[in-house]
Amino acid sequence: MAWRGEIDLGTPPAVSQAMVTLTIDGRRVTVPEGTSLMRAAALIGTSIPKLCATDSLEAFGSCRLCLVEIDGRAGYPASCTTPAAQGMAVRTQTDRLKQLRKGVMELYISDHPLDCLTCAANGDCELQDQAGAVGLRAVRYGDGANHLDQAKDSSNPYFDFDPSKCIVCSRCVRACDEVQGTFALTIEGMGFASKVSPSQSEPFFSSECVSCGACVQACPTATLIEKKVAETGTPDRFEVTTCAYCGVGCTFRAEMRGEELVRMVPWKEGKANRGHSCVKGRFAWGYANHRERILSPMIRASIDDPWREVGWDEAIAHTASEFRRIQAEHGKRAIGGITSSRCTNEETFLVQKLVRAGFGNNNVDTCARVCHSPTGYGLKTAFGTSAGTQDFDSVMAADTIILIGANPTDGHPVFASRLKQRLRQGAKLIVIDPRRIDIVRSPHVEAAHHLPLRPGTNVAVLTAVAHVIVTEGLVDEDFVRDRCDRAEFDDWAAFVADPRHSPEATESLTTVPAESVRAAARLYAKGGNGAIYYGLGVTEHSQGSTTVLAIANLAMATGNLGRAGVGVNPLRGQNNVQGSCDMGSFPHELSGYRHVSDDAARAMFRALWGADIDHEPGLRIPNMLGAAIDGEFKALYIQGEDILQSDPDTRHVAAGLAAMECVVVQDLFLNETANYAHVFLPGSTFLEKNGTFTNAERRIQRVRKVMRPLNGLEDWEITQKLAQAIGYAMAYDHPSQIMDEIAAVTPTFAGVSYDRLDALGSIQWPCNDAAPEGTPVMHLDGFVRGKGKFVRTEYVATEERAGPRFPLLLTTGRILSQYNVGAQTRRTENSRWHDEDRLEIHPHDAEQRGILDGDWVKVASRAGDTTLRALVTDRVAPGVVYTTFHHPATQANVVTTDNSDWATNCPEYKVTAVQVGRSNGPTDWQERYDERSRRSRRIEGVAAE
Amino acid sequence: MSATTDKLVRMVNQIATEFEGQQPGNAVAATWDHLWHFWDPRMRDRIVTHLDTGGEGLSATSRAAIARLGSRAEPQSQTRATEFGVDADGNTESDAG
């Protein structure tokens, strides 16, 4: 649609049931008590001139442009800071007001460069607009002191800071404080000397700024402006779409000029992000046009050969021929597919349909296998629902928040900003994490309790918390009686009450002081609305599923379910982890989490798909690789995943892939997995396709095509062509038809359609006739499975234990600027913040090994070894080391082992026994892999760089 | 023992140990049910064969569960826990209650 700015009502909405009626310029308006006069006027279409006010920030009252007159009151109050009152009569435009505003504006403009025609914000500048609105036609003040010679700061790769254009309205500072919660900006100096300062007058790039873009969005001039806008010009159209990074699912206005993306601006109406963003979604989309993107299909007979570019028809026909040949020779269960949590619901649904109906087996899995598969298992067991219970808005009603195994300021930054807002309002925080993550103590936020547990002891800690709740009489008896299975509760309560589960008894195991556990348990149980948020630090353990069950036990025992402000909230890693699981990507489940052994469900699919569905589970990703090594699994269609880099025990993954006869990778780039592929099908970016993503709060949101796919096809079209080529009919014209089919076969999606999504903006499943607009908070009156199920959570130590040979415990995670395997973010300027993975090691452990900050070190486990540089820090406890896995050169997963969650095979990334020592250079594996990687990426007729 | 079989032995022992803690007295049935609902037939066949050839490394609970697996009896489908929006009379309703 044609570009237009978003409507700005000047101040945030008031939250009040009481209403007041007043007149503004003779027009009656009724608004909630506490609404500003500026907002009340805007609601009836009257725009009062303003500069320092915007409806994403609390009123500030500094610019003096929004003055009004009120009957019976002296002076000219600022409409942004004056609340509407019953019977008030307000005038927004009088001769005196015009004179005052023009005088104020004249002063602003007297210290502003008059370069509007060549300014990057020309046509999209509030200062320019307001000068026009107040009728400023001349500036009487001549030469004098000014700020016009202030130097521009271009250090940030994505935006410029030009203080010569600054009007010191403080919108950027307030956005950093109120919206983002980083407090990186301040106003330095006083009076005429006042100026915006990142950190201690540092360049933006080296300051504490996290480049979320909130300041740029808030700036009413060109002082803070995207470099891309300066280069390209202002946009002329936009589409609302959904970010393809983390599971928060921020919606953005993709603002375009022609087919060129000018900028991504967080959409104020977005219910997941409420107008906020992070450095990835806001700025890191340049990978879509990166020179390394592959746009032509390629095939090769052997993984040792160079690639040969071919047309789509040849690539698809070759792939289908190979799949059919292999099934004929090795049986129909010898091939499979992997869906991607980075792809849309429609695309993942189609891949699993291809596998189940086209290949005739259930060998389909997804990357949730390696992240949140224990969430699906645990929450389905406890509640009957494989999903989180709340919407993100719920956090604003929480009083006590447990954050366990999650680092949202890095992994889910936009949710972290909401969380910090609530903490600044007074909610209490309990962090359970081996590392002192940033949110434990950051500006204006400090955790009430940090339980720095020993990696691998989540179950012991949470069972100790349950022990305190039960033995100290903190159980919500009414909730348990009404909502849960009583016999199972009694059994569980007796189990956790055993003294061996007390905080004192488990302290030597967990290393968490018993009194901290007791204090945290009391706070969670009796500290008002208690909400639990968790991440991969919960799931990626040998007892990941048990920890999810332990979390569900705590929520039920304390009655913290079924209303706003409470709940069990898994923070999903990738943008569509929830959706890919919903769509039937697991080898044992059809869409909507119905087991393949369910005769009625299979019959429904058979009727619609015209194909029998195997009633037995297929292989999971690690089992596919094992079966390949054993000669039982020969071909794999991988859409949008890089299992060689992301999955554990890299050597095992490589051996499995190398053992297959036809590996097909569909991706944007020649990723690490493609080193072992025989067919490469170029994929499309989220900007080039239509579809939907489902975020961590079960919110289904539209992905809208803003440009044609550079590779020629949307990903669902590629899968459809492949299905047709193997002889299974698919004939969709548009992803909306795929969604219609999803709705027809998936009860949780029964009421979902593109029309309804367009009308409502987004829908949280379940969505059906009884809940036509979706379900923000689940389990209001009961659980899907009937009664909530308590499950005993016996702590079982992982087999991965530190010892003399491998005395340290390695845990892995991510960082703000990079995303997962880095395929996207490494191909953006984000790498300037994080151009390598580093090993965090405690000063004590470093000193014992003679390691200095920045030294190259070798990390060795029983699975393998790799080298990277050390970062000596006390963020990690003694005995624990930590690294990220964003860079293929590091090969962090060479070190991780094949240990996995007992129920789901989710890898135990978070506990690997290692030894660390100084190193002179890359390991043999790294050198061999680097050579293979370079050879594997050769393309006939294309010179290597 | 092949690497795959060794891995399957570790996996089934993990499952059995977990259910021994979760459901004392019902661990064999729970382990059997889990293997049936989550393991590919090839994995099940391989572990059954391993038991038939001595079952090196398998715990007692694992052995009993695998023996039951070998009988080919099928447990009930697990779908009950995942039905949405259908009440006892077959009418649709929201999970929101």
XYZ file of N, CA, C and O in Angstrom, chain A residues 287-402:
464
model
N 21.256 -9.445 4.328
C 21.657 -10.742 3.788
C 20.811 -11.125 2.572
O 21.229 -11.929 1.746
N 19.613 -10.563 2.480
C 18.712 -10.930 1.370
C 19.349 -10.629 0.011
O 19.051 -11.304 -0.975
N 20.222 -9.640 -0.008
C 20.892 -9.280 -1.265
C 22.394 -9.528 -1.200
O 23.152 -8.937 -1.961
N 22.813 -10.397 -0.290
C 24.248 -10.617 -0.134
C 24.822 -11.332 -1.361
O 24.159 -12.181 -1.965
N 26.044 -10.991 -1.700
C 26.650 -11.542 -2.924
C 26.820 -13.050 -2.849
O 26.962 -13.721 -3.875
N 26.830 -13.611 -1.660
C 27.003 -15.064 -1.557
C 25.697 -15.836 -1.715
O 25.695 -17.063 -1.703
N 24.600 -15.128 -1.862
C 23.319 -15.829 -2.009
C 23.317 -16.604 -3.330
O 23.736 -16.083 -4.376
N 22.834 -17.826 -3.273
C 22.772 -18.682 -4.458
C 21.391 -18.527 -5.083
O 20.369 -18.654 -4.408
N 21.362 -18.278 -6.399
C 20.088 -18.021 -7.070
C 19.734 -19.074 -8.116
O 18.628 -19.063 -8.643
N 20.675 -19.961 -8.428
C 20.394 -21.007 -9.423
C 20.470 -22.377 -8.767
O 21.361 -22.630 -7.952
N 19.575 -23.296 -9.126
C 19.698 -24.671 -8.633
C 21.017 -25.278 -9.095
O 21.538 -24.921 -10.158
N 21.540 -26.212 -8.286
C 22.811 -26.859 -8.648
C 22.735 -28.336 -8.266
O 22.066 -28.706 -7.302
N 23.426 -29.154 -9.041
C 23.504 -30.578 -8.722
C 24.945 -31.051 -8.905
O 25.762 -30.384 -9.541
N 25.227 -32.210 -8.331
C 26.528 -32.858 -8.563
C 26.376 -34.331 -8.205
O 25.558 -34.709 -7.348
N 27.168 -35.153 -8.842
C 27.056 -36.598 -8.624
C 27.665 -37.002 -7.287
O 27.188 -37.915 -6.627
N 28.740 -36.309 -6.920
C 29.459 -36.666 -5.689
C 29.732 -35.388 -4.899
O 29.899 -34.305 -5.473
N 29.814 -35.532 -3.597
C 30.097 -34.341 -2.773
C 31.535 -33.869 -2.950
O 31.901 -32.809 -2.462
N 32.335 -34.658 -3.655
C 33.705 -34.210 -3.945
C 33.787 -33.432 -5.254
O 34.840 -32.869 -5.586
N 32.687 -33.435 -6.013
C 32.680 -32.721 -7.295
C 32.334 -31.249 -7.076
O 31.708 -30.887 -6.076
N 32.702 -30.416 -8.056
C 32.179 -29.046 -8.009
C 30.701 -29.042 -8.378
O 30.206 -29.973 -9.016
N 30.013 -27.992 -7.957
C 28.596 -27.852 -8.304
C 28.443 -27.499 -9.784
O 29.316 -26.853 -10.362
N 27.310 -27.914 -10.350
C 26.970 -27.543 -11.725
C 25.608 -26.856 -11.714
O 24.623 -27.427 -11.236
N 25.559 -25.627 -12.188
C 24.284 -24.904 -12.223
C 23.374 -25.507 -13.276
O 23.809 -25.797 -14.399
N 22.108 -25.678 -12.900
C 21.112 -26.231 -13.833
C 19.827 -25.419 -13.700
O 19.690 -24.587 -12.806
N 18.878 -25.697 -14.566
C 17.580 -25.045 -14.456
C 16.714 -25.732 -13.410
O 17.024 -26.835 -12.938
N 15.605 -25.082 -13.072
C 14.724 -25.663 -12.062
C 14.200 -27.030 -12.490
O 14.141 -27.963 -11.684
N 13.807 -27.158 -13.748
C 13.214 -28.410 -14.194
C 14.196 -29.567 -14.034
O 13.832 -30.647 -13.555
N 15.451 -29.338 -14.416
C 16.441 -30.407 -14.314
C 16.718 -30.755 -12.846
O 16.820 -31.926 -12.481
N 16.823 -29.728 -12.017
C 17.121 -29.977 -10.606
C 15.994 -30.766 -9.938
O 16.236 -31.726 -9.182
N 14.765 -30.377 -10.212
C 13.622 -31.060 -9.604
C 13.506 -32.489 -10.144
O 13.295 -33.445 -9.385
N 13.653 -32.645 -11.458
C 13.540 -33.979 -12.050
C 14.643 -34.898 -11.522
O 14.390 -36.078 -11.212
N 15.847 -34.370 -11.413
C 16.969 -35.162 -10.902
C 16.693 -35.601 -9.463
O 16.903 -36.769 -9.102
N 16.215 -34.679 -8.647
C 15.944 -34.998 -7.233
C 14.859 -36.072 -7.133
O 15.006 -37.063 -6.399
N 13.769 -35.874 -7.872
C 12.681 -36.848 -7.819
C 13.155 -38.216 -8.286
O 12.810 -39.260 -7.693
N 13.956 -38.223 -9.324
C 14.466 -39.488 -9.856
C 15.321 -40.206 -8.808
O 15.208 -41.428 -8.618
N 16.164 -39.459 -8.142
C 17.020 -40.044 -7.117
C 16.203 -40.584 -5.941
O 16.464 -41.681 -5.431
N 15.222 -39.807 -5.510
C 14.387 -40.255 -4.392
C 13.655 -41.546 -4.751
O 13.581 -42.479 -3.955
N 13.087 -41.581 -5.949
C 12.365 -42.782 -6.358
C 13.312 -43.978 -6.525
O 12.978 -45.101 -6.148
N 14.482 -43.720 -7.093
C 15.468 -44.808 -7.248
C 15.838 -45.380 -5.881
O 15.845 -46.617 -5.685
N 16.104 -44.501 -4.946
C 16.549 -44.965 -3.621
C 15.434 -45.733 -2.924
O 15.671 -46.778 -2.307
N 14.198 -45.236 -3.050
C 13.090 -45.981 -2.422
C 12.908 -47.355 -3.074
O 12.603 -48.327 -2.395
N 13.115 -47.397 -4.380
C 12.978 -48.684 -5.073
C 14.058 -49.663 -4.621
O 13.809 -50.860 -4.466
N 15.244 -49.140 -4.386
C 16.367 -50.010 -4.017
C 16.415 -50.331 -2.529
O 16.850 -51.412 -2.125
N 15.995 -49.383 -1.686
C 16.210 -49.535 -0.238
C 14.933 -49.473 0.587
O 15.002 -49.497 1.814
N 13.802 -49.368 -0.052
C 12.544 -49.336 0.691
C 12.043 -47.924 0.899
O 12.812 -46.957 0.879
N 10.734 -47.811 1.143
C 10.155 -46.469 1.193
C 10.572 -45.697 2.438
O 10.478 -44.476 2.485
N 11.061 -46.397 3.465
C 11.483 -45.688 4.672
C 12.944 -45.234 4.612
O 13.503 -44.788 5.615
N 13.564 -45.337 3.446
C 14.987 -44.995 3.331
C 15.223 -43.516 3.056
O 16.367 -43.082 2.935
N 14.148 -42.740 2.945
C 14.325 -41.310 2.700
C 13.445 -40.519 3.680
O 12.552 -41.070 4.315
N 13.732 -39.218 3.789
C 12.956 -38.389 4.711
C 13.164 -36.914 4.440
O 13.774 -36.529 3.425
N 12.663 -36.097 5.341
C 12.771 -34.650 5.165
C 12.890 -33.927 6.500
O 12.530 -34.464 7.546
N 13.426 -32.727 6.437
C 13.531 -31.874 7.620
C 12.877 -30.534 7.301
O 13.228 -29.884 6.314
N 11.905 -30.148 8.137
C 11.278 -28.843 7.958
C 12.038 -27.803 8.773
O 12.853 -28.138 9.630
N 11.753 -26.555 8.478
C 12.526 -25.484 9.102
C 11.655 -24.563 9.939
O 10.584 -24.146 9.505
N 12.150 -24.229 11.104
C 11.468 -23.234 11.940
C 11.709 -21.818 11.424
O 11.189 -20.872 11.975
N 12.522 -21.692 10.384
C 12.707 -20.373 9.770
C 11.768 -20.190 8.588
O 11.700 -19.102 8.025
N 11.102 -21.268 8.210
C 10.165 -21.166 7.099
C 8.743 -20.976 7.638
O 8.498 -21.032 8.833
N 7.799 -20.753 6.747
C 6.437 -20.435 7.164
C 5.680 -21.703 7.563
O 6.105 -22.820 7.275
N 4.531 -21.473 8.203
C 3.663 -22.608 8.526
C 3.294 -23.378 7.268
O 3.294 -24.617 7.247
N 2.982 -22.642 6.226
C 2.530 -23.280 4.994
C 3.647 -24.124 4.393
O 3.399 -25.218 3.860
N 4.872 -23.623 4.467
C 6.003 -24.360 3.895
C 6.310 -25.620 4.701
O 6.580 -26.687 4.134
N 6.283 -25.499 6.033
C 6.562 -26.689 6.839
C 5.436 -27.711 6.689
O 5.683 -28.913 6.623
N 4.202 -27.220 6.631
C 3.080 -28.144 6.438
C 3.257 -28.914 5.139
O 3.025 -30.126 5.074
N 3.702 -28.218 4.111
C 3.847 -28.863 2.802
C 4.981 -29.889 2.798
O 4.855 -30.956 2.185
N 6.076 -29.589 3.491
C 7.187 -30.548 3.531
C 6.755 -31.822 4.257
O 7.008 -32.938 3.788
N 6.082 -31.671 5.407
C 5.661 -32.887 6.113
C 4.588 -33.641 5.316
O 4.518 -34.859 5.359
N 3.782 -32.907 4.555
C 2.803 -33.584 3.693
C 3.514 -34.364 2.590
O 3.137 -35.494 2.274
N 4.558 -33.735 2.024
C 5.347 -34.425 0.995
C 5.915 -35.727 1.551
O 5.887 -36.776 0.894
N 6.447 -35.658 2.773
C 7.065 -36.851 3.362
C 6.007 -37.910 3.654
O 6.149 -39.076 3.274
N 4.933 -37.495 4.326
C 3.941 -38.490 4.770
C 3.128 -39.053 3.592
O 2.903 -40.262 3.508
N 2.699 -38.156 2.711
C 1.826 -38.606 1.625
C 2.613 -38.962 0.362
O 2.246 -39.883 -0.359
N 3.682 -38.219 0.097
C 4.463 -38.446 -1.115
C 5.515 -39.526 -0.936
O 5.616 -40.450 -1.753
N 6.306 -39.426 0.132
C 7.334 -40.448 0.380
C 6.698 -41.706 0.982
O 7.269 -42.789 0.902
N 5.567 -41.531 1.670
C 4.892 -42.682 2.257
C 5.474 -43.154 3.572
O 5.383 -44.329 3.926
N 6.118 -42.230 4.309
C 6.625 -42.605 5.632
C 6.519 -41.400 6.573
O 6.032 -40.339 6.169
N 6.946 -41.570 7.801
C 6.886 -40.465 8.773
C 8.270 -39.938 9.130
O 8.471 -39.379 10.213
N 9.228 -40.090 8.217
C 10.586 -39.625 8.494
C 10.694 -38.117 8.281
O 11.370 -37.628 7.372
N 9.996 -37.390 9.101
C 10.078 -35.936 9.030
C 10.365 -35.413 10.424
O 9.833 -35.894 11.418
N 11.268 -34.463 10.485
C 11.603 -33.865 11.781
C 11.917 -32.401 11.536
O 11.935 -31.929 10.389
N 12.173 -31.707 12.610
C 12.389 -30.268 12.493
C 13.411 -29.828 13.518
O 13.742 -30.584 14.447
N 13.893 -28.606 13.370
C 14.956 -28.163 14.260
C 14.474 -27.995 15.696
O 15.286 -27.841 16.600
N 13.166 -28.022 15.928
C 12.702 -28.033 17.320
C 13.224 -29.260 18.050
O 13.250 -29.290 19.278
N 13.613 -30.261 17.286
C 14.232 -31.428 17.910
C 15.385 -31.012 18.800
O 15.600 -31.615 19.859
N 16.140 -30.013 18.341
C 17.334 -29.618 19.090
C 17.089 -28.394 19.965
O 18.035 -27.818 20.481
N 15.836 -27.989 20.117
C 15.615 -26.855 21.037
C 14.438 -27.101 21.974
O 14.625 -27.312 23.155
N 13.205 -27.084 21.438
C 12.063 -27.102 22.350
C 11.229 -28.372 22.264
O 10.072 -28.361 22.690
N 11.779 -29.461 21.737
C 10.982 -30.693 21.735
C 10.587 -31.114 23.155
O 9.461 -31.595 23.366
N 11.431 -30.906 24.180
C 10.983 -31.237 25.551
C 9.807 -30.377 26.016
O 9.008 -30.832 26.837
N 9.697 -29.151 25.484
C 8.537 -28.334 25.828
C 7.274 -28.993 25.317
O 6.255 -29.078 26.027
N 7.317 -29.457 24.071
C 6.157 -30.127 23.511
C 5.772 -31.339 24.334
O 4.602 -31.524 24.687
N 6.769 -32.131 24.694
C 6.492 -33.353 25.458
C 5.980 -33.006 26.861
O 4.960 -33.543 27.322
N 6.679 -32.125 27.538
C 6.361 -31.840 28.940
C 5.015 -31.161 29.116
O 4.203 -31.558 29.966
N 4.754 -30.126 28.332
C 3.502 -29.385 28.511
C 2.311 -30.198 28.010
O 1.203 -30.087 28.541
N 2.525 -31.010 26.993
C 1.439 -31.889 26.538
C 1.089 -32.896 27.633
O -0.087 -33.191 27.884
N 2.103 -33.404 28.307
C 1.853 -34.366 29.379
C 1.115 -33.708 30.541
O 0.149 -34.249 31.071
N 1.561 -32.516 30.931
C 0.998 -31.880 32.127
C -0.369 -31.247 31.867
O -1.287 -31.384 32.672
N -0.463 -30.511 30.755
C -1.682 -29.729 30.497
C -2.503 -30.275 29.320
O -3.671 -29.915 29.153
N -1.861 -31.057 28.462
C -2.509 -31.500 27.236
C -2.271 -30.590 26.061
O -2.859 -30.760 24.995
N -1.396 -29.613 26.239
C -1.182 -28.592 25.215
C 0.305 -28.352 25.030
O 0.981 -27.998 25.985
N 0.796 -28.505 23.818
C 2.231 -28.335 23.576
C 2.561 -26.881 23.270
O 3.064 -26.564 22.187
N 2.273 -26.019 24.209
C 2.527 -24.604 23.947
C 2.509 -23.820 25.247
O 1.975 -24.275 26.268
N 3.087 -22.623 25.168
C 3.048 -21.711 26.304
C 1.625 -21.255 26.587
O 0.749 -21.323 25.729
N 1.413 -20.763 27.791
C 0.040 -20.507 28.235
C -0.412 -19.058 28.068
O -1.601 -18.791 28.160
N 0.511 -18.131 27.840
C 0.160 -16.704 27.931
C 0.419 -15.962 26.622
O 1.038 -16.499 25.705
N 0.011 -14.710 26.600
C 0.526 -13.782 25.597
C 1.640 -12.952 26.242
O 1.822 -12.971 27.462
N 2.398 -12.237 25.412
C 3.506 -11.451 25.971
C 3.002 -10.317 26.862
O 3.656 -9.931 27.825
N 1.825 -9.768 26.528
C 1.286 -8.683 27.356
C 1.124 -9.121 28.809
O 1.147 -8.299 29.720
N 0.970 -10.421 29.003
C 0.736 -10.959 30.346
C 1.832 -10.565 31.324
O 1.574 -10.416 32.524
N 3.037 -10.388 30.816
C 4.143 -10.097 31.733
C 3.907 -8.779 32.482
O 4.405 -8.590 33.594
N 3.106 -7.890 31.879
C 2.872 -6.596 32.527
C 1.932 -6.722 33.729
O 1.720 -5.761 34.472
N 1.377 -7.915 33.938
C 0.536 -8.161 35.112
C 1.212 -9.122 36.089
O 0.612 -9.508 37.095
N 2.453 -9.490 35.805
C 3.167 -10.426 36.684
C 3.763 -9.668 37.871
O 4.187 -8.518 37.741
N 3.775 -10.321 39.011
C 4.381 -9.717 40.202
C 5.716 -10.366 40.551
O 6.612 -9.709 41.066
N 5.804 -11.653 40.305
C 7.059 -12.372 40.540
C 7.353 -13.207 39.301
O 6.488 -13.949 38.824
N 8.547 -13.063 38.804
C 8.904 -13.726 37.549
C 10.121 -14.611 37.777
O 11.159 -14.137 38.246
N 9.963 -15.888 37.461
C 11.113 -16.797 37.451
C 11.618 -16.879 36.019
O 10.852 -17.159 35.097
